[in-house]
Each structure stands twice: as C-alpha cells, then as structure tokens.
XYZ file of C-alpha atoms in Angstrom:
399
model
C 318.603 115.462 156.033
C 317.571 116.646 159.743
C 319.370 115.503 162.765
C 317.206 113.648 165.157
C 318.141 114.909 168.741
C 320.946 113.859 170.534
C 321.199 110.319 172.239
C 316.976 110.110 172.115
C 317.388 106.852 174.277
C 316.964 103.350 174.315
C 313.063 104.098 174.662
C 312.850 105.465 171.234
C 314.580 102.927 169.584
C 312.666 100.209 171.323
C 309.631 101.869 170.133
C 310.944 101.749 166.844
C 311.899 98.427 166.414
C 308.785 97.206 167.913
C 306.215 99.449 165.398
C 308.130 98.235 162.642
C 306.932 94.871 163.086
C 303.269 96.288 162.877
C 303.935 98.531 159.347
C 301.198 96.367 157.856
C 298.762 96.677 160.735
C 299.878 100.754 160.945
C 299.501 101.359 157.024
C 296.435 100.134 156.542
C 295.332 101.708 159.837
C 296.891 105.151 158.578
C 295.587 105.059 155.385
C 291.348 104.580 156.443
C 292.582 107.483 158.771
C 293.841 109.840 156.365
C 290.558 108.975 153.537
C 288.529 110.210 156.873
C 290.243 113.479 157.514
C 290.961 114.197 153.616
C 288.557 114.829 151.872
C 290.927 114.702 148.399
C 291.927 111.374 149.180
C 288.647 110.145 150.467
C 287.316 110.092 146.480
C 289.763 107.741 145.377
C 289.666 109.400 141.765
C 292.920 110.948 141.196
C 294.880 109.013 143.564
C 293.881 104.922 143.866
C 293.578 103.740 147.289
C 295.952 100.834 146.255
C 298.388 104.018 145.371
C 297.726 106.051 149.292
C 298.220 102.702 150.808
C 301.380 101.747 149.240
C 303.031 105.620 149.833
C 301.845 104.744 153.289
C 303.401 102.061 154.079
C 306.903 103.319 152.050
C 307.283 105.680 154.015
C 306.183 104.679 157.438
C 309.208 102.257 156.233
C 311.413 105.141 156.471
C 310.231 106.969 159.621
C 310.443 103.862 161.962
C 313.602 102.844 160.395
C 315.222 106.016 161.385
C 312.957 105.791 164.847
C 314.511 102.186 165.708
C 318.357 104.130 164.929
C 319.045 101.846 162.235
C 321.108 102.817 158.908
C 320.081 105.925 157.592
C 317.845 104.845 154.381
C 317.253 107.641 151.776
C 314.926 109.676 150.820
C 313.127 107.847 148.369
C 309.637 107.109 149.861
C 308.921 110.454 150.548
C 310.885 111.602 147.016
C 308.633 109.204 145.233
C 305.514 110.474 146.889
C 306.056 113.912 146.157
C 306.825 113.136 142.945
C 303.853 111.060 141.841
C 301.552 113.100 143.470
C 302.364 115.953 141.254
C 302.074 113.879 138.167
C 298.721 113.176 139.518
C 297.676 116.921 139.775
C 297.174 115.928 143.633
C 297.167 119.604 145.466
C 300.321 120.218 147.674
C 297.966 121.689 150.861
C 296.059 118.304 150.810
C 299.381 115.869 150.477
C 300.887 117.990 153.738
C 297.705 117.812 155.330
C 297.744 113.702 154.838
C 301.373 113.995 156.539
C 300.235 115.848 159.227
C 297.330 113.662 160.018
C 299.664 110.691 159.949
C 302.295 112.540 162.584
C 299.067 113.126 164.984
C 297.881 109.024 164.401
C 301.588 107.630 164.990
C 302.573 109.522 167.572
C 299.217 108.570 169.758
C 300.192 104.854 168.172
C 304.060 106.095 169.848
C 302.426 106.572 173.282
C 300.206 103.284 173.508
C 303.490 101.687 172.544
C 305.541 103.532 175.004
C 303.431 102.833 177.830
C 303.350 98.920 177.442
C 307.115 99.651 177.179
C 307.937 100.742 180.780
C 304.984 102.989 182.021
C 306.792 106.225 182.164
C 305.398 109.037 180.407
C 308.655 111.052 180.903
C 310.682 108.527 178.808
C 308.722 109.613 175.465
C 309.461 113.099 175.168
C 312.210 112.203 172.954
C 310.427 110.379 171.030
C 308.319 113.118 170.403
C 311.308 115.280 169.790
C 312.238 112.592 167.488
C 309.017 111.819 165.579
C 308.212 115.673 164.746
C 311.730 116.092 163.531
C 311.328 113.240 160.663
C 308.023 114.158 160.078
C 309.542 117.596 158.955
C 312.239 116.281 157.202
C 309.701 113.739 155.250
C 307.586 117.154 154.307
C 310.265 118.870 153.163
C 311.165 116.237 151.266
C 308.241 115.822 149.758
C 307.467 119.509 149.043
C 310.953 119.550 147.254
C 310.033 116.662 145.219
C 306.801 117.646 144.152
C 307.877 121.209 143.332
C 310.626 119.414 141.211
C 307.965 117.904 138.806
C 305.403 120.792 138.403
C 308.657 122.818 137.008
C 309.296 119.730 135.077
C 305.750 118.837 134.016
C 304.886 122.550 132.666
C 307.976 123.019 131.135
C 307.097 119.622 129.576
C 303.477 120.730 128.852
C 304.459 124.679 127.094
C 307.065 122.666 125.075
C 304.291 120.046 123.619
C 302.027 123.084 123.136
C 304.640 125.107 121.154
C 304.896 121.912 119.199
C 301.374 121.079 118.566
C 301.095 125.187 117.546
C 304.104 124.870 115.044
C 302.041 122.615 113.114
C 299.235 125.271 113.261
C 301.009 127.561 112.298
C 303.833 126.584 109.822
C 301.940 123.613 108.519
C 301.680 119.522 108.329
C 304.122 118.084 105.902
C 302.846 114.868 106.488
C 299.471 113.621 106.002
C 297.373 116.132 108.040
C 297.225 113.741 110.580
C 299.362 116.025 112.872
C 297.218 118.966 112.069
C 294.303 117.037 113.672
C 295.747 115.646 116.298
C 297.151 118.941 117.262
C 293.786 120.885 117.116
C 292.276 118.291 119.428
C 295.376 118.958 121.792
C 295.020 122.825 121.656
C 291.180 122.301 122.287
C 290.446 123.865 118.393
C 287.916 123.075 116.208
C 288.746 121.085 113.172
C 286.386 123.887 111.145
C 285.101 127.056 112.306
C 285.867 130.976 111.733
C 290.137 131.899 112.921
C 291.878 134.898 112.396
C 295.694 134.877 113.549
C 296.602 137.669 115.826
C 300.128 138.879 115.356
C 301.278 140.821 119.173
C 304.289 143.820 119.320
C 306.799 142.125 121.707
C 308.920 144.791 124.411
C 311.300 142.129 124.839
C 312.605 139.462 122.549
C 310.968 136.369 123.577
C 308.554 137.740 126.267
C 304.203 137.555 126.271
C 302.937 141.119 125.208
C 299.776 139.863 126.348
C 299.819 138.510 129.556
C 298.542 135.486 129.827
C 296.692 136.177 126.481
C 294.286 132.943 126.723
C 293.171 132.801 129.815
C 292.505 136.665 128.984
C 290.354 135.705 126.488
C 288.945 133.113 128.147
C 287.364 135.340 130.554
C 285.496 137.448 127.400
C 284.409 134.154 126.383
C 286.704 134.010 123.154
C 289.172 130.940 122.981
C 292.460 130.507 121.691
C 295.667 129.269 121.700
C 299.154 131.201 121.548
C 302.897 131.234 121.671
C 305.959 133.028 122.325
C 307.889 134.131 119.025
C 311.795 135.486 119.000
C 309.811 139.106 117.934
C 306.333 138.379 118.373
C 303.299 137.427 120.503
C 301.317 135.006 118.154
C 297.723 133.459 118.550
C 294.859 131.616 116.765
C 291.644 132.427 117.827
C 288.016 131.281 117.216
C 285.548 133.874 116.251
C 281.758 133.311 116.700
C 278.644 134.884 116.046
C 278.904 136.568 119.145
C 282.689 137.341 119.643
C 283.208 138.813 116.142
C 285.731 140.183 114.838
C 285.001 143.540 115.725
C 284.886 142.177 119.288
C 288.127 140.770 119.333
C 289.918 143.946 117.918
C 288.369 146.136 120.735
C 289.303 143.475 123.230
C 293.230 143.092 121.756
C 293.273 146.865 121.957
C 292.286 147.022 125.505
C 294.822 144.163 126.560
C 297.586 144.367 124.246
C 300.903 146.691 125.186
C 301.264 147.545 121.899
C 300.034 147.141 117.972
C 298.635 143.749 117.111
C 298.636 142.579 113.446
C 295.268 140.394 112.219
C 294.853 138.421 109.656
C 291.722 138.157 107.394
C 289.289 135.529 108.338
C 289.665 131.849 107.272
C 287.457 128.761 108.264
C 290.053 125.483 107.871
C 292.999 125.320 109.921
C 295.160 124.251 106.913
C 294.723 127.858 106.229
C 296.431 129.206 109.585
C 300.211 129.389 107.761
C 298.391 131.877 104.921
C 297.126 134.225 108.019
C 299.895 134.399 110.196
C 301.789 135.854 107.199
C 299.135 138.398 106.815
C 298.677 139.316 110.820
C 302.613 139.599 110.619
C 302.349 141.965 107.383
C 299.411 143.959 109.425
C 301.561 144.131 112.278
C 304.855 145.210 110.293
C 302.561 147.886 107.954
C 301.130 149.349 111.134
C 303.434 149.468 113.597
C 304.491 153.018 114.022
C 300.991 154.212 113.224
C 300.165 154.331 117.269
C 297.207 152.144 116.385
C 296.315 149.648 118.697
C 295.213 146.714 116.119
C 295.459 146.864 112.608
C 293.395 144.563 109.978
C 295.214 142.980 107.563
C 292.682 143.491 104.707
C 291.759 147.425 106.163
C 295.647 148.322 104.999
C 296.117 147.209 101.385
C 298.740 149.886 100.706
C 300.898 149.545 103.709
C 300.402 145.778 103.305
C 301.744 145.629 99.883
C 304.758 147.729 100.833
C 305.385 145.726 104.041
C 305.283 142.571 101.483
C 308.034 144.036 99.729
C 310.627 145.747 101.603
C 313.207 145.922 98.838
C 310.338 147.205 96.845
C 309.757 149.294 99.136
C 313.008 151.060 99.715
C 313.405 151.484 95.928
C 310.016 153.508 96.028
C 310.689 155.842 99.019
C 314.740 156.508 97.544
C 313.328 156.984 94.307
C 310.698 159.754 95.024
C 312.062 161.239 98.226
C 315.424 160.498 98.463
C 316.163 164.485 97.828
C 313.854 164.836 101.020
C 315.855 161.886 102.612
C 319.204 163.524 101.987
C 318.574 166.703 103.517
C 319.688 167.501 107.532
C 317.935 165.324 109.365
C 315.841 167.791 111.478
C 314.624 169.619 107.879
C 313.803 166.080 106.591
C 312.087 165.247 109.551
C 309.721 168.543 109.741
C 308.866 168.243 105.740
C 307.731 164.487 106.104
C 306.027 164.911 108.983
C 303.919 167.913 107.020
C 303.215 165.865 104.450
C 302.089 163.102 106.900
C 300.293 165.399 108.787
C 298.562 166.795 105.443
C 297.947 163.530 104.222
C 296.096 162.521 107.233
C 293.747 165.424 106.787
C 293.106 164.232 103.868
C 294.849 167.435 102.068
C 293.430 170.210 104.089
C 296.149 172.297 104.658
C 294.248 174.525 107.325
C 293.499 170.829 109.383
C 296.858 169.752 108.730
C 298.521 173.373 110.827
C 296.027 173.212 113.195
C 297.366 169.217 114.017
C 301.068 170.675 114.086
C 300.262 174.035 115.417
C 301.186 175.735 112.896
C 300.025 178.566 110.221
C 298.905 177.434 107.121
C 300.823 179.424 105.292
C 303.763 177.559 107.459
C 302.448 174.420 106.266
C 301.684 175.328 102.418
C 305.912 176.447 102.246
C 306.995 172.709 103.456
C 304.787 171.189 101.174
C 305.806 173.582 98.072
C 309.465 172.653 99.033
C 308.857 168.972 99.375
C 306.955 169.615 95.739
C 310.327 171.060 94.132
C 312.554 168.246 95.644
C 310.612 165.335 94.802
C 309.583 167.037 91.043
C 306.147 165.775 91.977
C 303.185 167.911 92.385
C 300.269 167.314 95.196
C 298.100 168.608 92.905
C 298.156 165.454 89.868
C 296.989 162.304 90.833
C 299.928 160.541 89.723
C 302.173 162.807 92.147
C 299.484 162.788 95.000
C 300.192 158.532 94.973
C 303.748 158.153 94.365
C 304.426 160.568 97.593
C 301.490 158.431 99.848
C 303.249 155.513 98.297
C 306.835 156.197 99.172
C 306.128 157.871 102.327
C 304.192 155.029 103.842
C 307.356 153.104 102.346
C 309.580 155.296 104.460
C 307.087 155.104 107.446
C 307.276 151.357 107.419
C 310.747 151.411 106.582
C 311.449 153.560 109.967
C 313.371 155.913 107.499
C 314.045 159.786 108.877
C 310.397 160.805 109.554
C-alpha cells in the first residue's frame, strides 16, 4: 500500500472528514462526470450505470477515508472494481481513464473545499501530494486486480473449450445432448462437411500452429482446436469455397511440420472416426517431408500405421537380413531402394536422385535382391519390399 506523505496536516484531514459527509452528493456527481468524458461508460451496455455508480461511491469510500487519516481500510473497493470490470470484458485503458478523470474532478472538489476551509492556497499542496498518491495506489490496485481475473477467466475459458472439444472428439456417452451443446459452444454446425486435422508437435504439449483458428479465420475457414500431449488437433468446416484442397495448401503454408487429415464426414458424431484417421495420416506420413498428408491418398502406409505390430512382423520378415547388416550398409541399400521406388523403378532416375551411376545403383539393388530372396522383377517381390519398407519407414527403423 503507498505511504501518503509525511504529517500532510490538519488541512488535509479536515478536508477529508468534511467530503466524506458529501460521498453521496460526490458519487453521483463523479459518476455523470466520468459517462461524459468516457465514452465506454457513457453506453451503459456492458457496465450498468447502477454498477459505475456503486464502484464510485466504494471507492471514493476508501480515498477520503484514508484523506480524513482514519484507520487504514483495505483494498477492497478498488480490488472489487478491477475485478468485475474484467469479468465484464470492460477495457483496462478506459477503467484507468475513469480513475483519472475522477482524480482531476476531486481534487478541483479538494480546492473549493480547501478554500472555505481557511483561504490559503499554500495549505493544499499536501493535499495534493496526498490525493495523487492514493489515486496511484487505487490504480495499481485495480490494474493488479483486473489482470488477476483475465489470467483467471482465460485459463477458465481454454479449460471449458478443451472440454467442450473432448466431447468432439472422443465422443458423448450420454445422450448427445453434450455433443450439441458443445458444437453451439465451439460455434460448429450441428451438420455440415469436417475433416479433422492431425498437427506434428516440436514440443510435447505446445501449438504447431500458432494460433491455428484465428489463422484460419483470416482465410475465411473456421474451426476449433486443441493442444494434445503429441499433437496439434482441429475440426474444421469445409465449404464450397474453402475445399479441401484449400485447406491442405493453407495447413502446408502454416503448419511447422506434417499434418495428418482425415477423410471427409458431414455429422459431428463422426469426429472420433476422423481423428483416428488424421492421426494414422499423420503417423504414415511423417518422415515423408510432406507437408499434409490425406488420410484416404495413403492406403498402404495407412494400413501399416494401423498396425504397428503388423507392421514390424512385415519389415523383420522380408528385410531383416538388410536390417542386420552395419548400419551405414543398411542405411545406403534402403535408401536405394527408396530412392528406386520413388522413381517408380527407373534405375537411371533413381542415380541421378542419389548422384550416383546406375550401374552403382543396379549392385545395391541386386544385393538387397539376394538378402531379402525376393526379386524386383515378380510382382509378388516388387510388393512385399514396398510393403515392408514403408513398414520400416514408418517404423523409423535403420533407413
């Protein structure tokens, strides 16, 4: 709490006492004052005039107790104020501004007073002193108090919207009811066309997409997301004009890293389905490098990413000879037969991508023939290596 000055004087006190049996008179005089210099206050919307007058007069309360040197009170009025205020979604500029437009009013009020008192002008400067001193410790106050319960308000309001989005996404186990009530919260339509969207996190716990809806927002696309121990998740609405082909080249531009999306689905009792299949998108694509990956463009890698025991059988079963070997040989023979997979089996393509001669490229794949015992010229051979490579890709096995 700040110190008024030392010894202000019996004048100050005087003062004090005196005001105090105006506080009526003064608060309703304050608060037609402060409507006429605020404009925020002057519409009487989002803070009642019944509401401005009472704050008034609570803490004009305080200031001329402390004025008139009585027993310190505490800090409620202006605690209370700052505090309401913020619950109100009153801005913090205007509330100070109402504060300092008071100080001006009562300290004119302070002079009139003084004056009548004994005439001398010289006697009020510690009033002044005085005045300006609470009138800093009542905005401070109320700055602390009102900082207090925006912390407390959105911390209030992301933990109701993680709720309300747990129901999206995991389900309603009650009547649906929930579901409902939960799209109306999140500003969703009941019916529509949603895909789930499925972020790469850096850190556990952390947005990969900064401020992902108010991102989207601004593309005119809406949606609502959350924060996952390992993931960045969202629903959004697709229209005919933000399609899906829209979104993906907007997710690639914003996103950090790759982004998993589901297939399309048109009821929100369908959102649990999809973010299974934007996390199996995500999970089958992420070391591809590729910005967003489509759950239904993927099949293979989808299927394998479905089944990770599966899919470790598959990749130990046909390249576990590979998989043995040094790690740097294993390494440079998958990554040929990536390499010549990707160019769709032209070996010439495939040592131009690793800079290499073809005849380079032809030995690695002859050798990763003899240890697997499958050949990449039969069909059946030509799948089971795609299939347990991708398996070892998604896997992060020795690549």
């Amino acid at each position: 709490m700040a110190q008024l000055p030392a010894s202000p004087g019996p004048t100050v006190a005087a003062i004090g006492e005196r005001l105090s049996g105006r506080i009526d008179e003064l608060a309703d005089e304050l608060t037609a004052v402060i409507r006429a210099a605020e404009p925020f206050y002057d519409a009487g919307n989002v803070v009642p005039i019944a509401d401005l007058h009472s704050s008034v007069h609570d803490n004009l309360v305080y200031l001329l107790s402390r004025l008139a040197g009585r027993a310190t009170p505490d800090l409620g009025p202006p605690q209370a104020t700052g505090h309401r205020r913020a619950e109100q979604g009153a801005p913090l500029p205007a509330i100070l501004h109402s504060y300092r437009v008071a100080g001006t009013r009562i300290w004119s009020v302070i002079v009139e007073e003084g004056l009548r008192l004994n005439g001398n002008a010289e006697a009020l400067l510690p009033a002044a002193s005085a005045l300006w001193s609470i009138m800093d410790e009542l905005s401070s106050s109320v700055t602390d108090a009102y900082r207090e319960t925006v912390v407390e308000l959105t911390r209030s309001h992301a933990q109701t919207r993680n709720a309300m989005l747990d129901v999206l996404l995991h389900g309603d186990t009650g009547d649906g009811s929930l579901l409902w009530e939960s799209a109306a919260g999140l500003r969703l339509p009941r019916q529509g066309v949603f895909v789930v969207a499925a972020a790469h996190a850096e850190q556990l716990g952390a947005e990969s997409i900064p401020h992902a809806e108010e991102a989207l927002r601004a593309r005119d696309i809406e949606s609502a997301w959350r924060v996952e121990i390992d993931a960045h998740v969202g629903v959004v609405v697709l229209t005919p004009r933000n399609t899906i082909d829209r979104l993906c080249a907007h997710l690639a531009e914003l996103a950090g890293g790759p982004v998993g999306i589901s297939e399309q689905y048109h009821s929100l009792e369908q959102t649990p389905t999809a973010l299974r299949q934007a996390r199996l998108a995500f999970a089958a694509g992420a070391q591809t490098g590729r910005g967003v990956i489509r759950y239904e463009q993927v099949p293979v890698a989808v299927l394998l990413a479905s089944a990770p025991a599966a899919a470790s059988g598959v990749a130990q079963a046909v390249l576990g000879p590979v998989l043995a070997l040094p790690a740097h040989e294993c390494q440079l023979l998958l990554a040929t037969l990536r390499a010549w997979f990707a160019e769709d089996g032209a070996t010439s393509a495939a040592a131009a991508k690793l800079y290499l001669h073809r005849n380079t490229v032809r030995y690695r794949l002859r050798r990763v023939e003899e240890l697997t015992g499958r050949s990449l010229t039969r069909p059946t051979g030509i799948a089971e290596l795609h299939l347990a490579l991708e398996a070892a890709r998604i896997l992060r096995m020795p690549m």
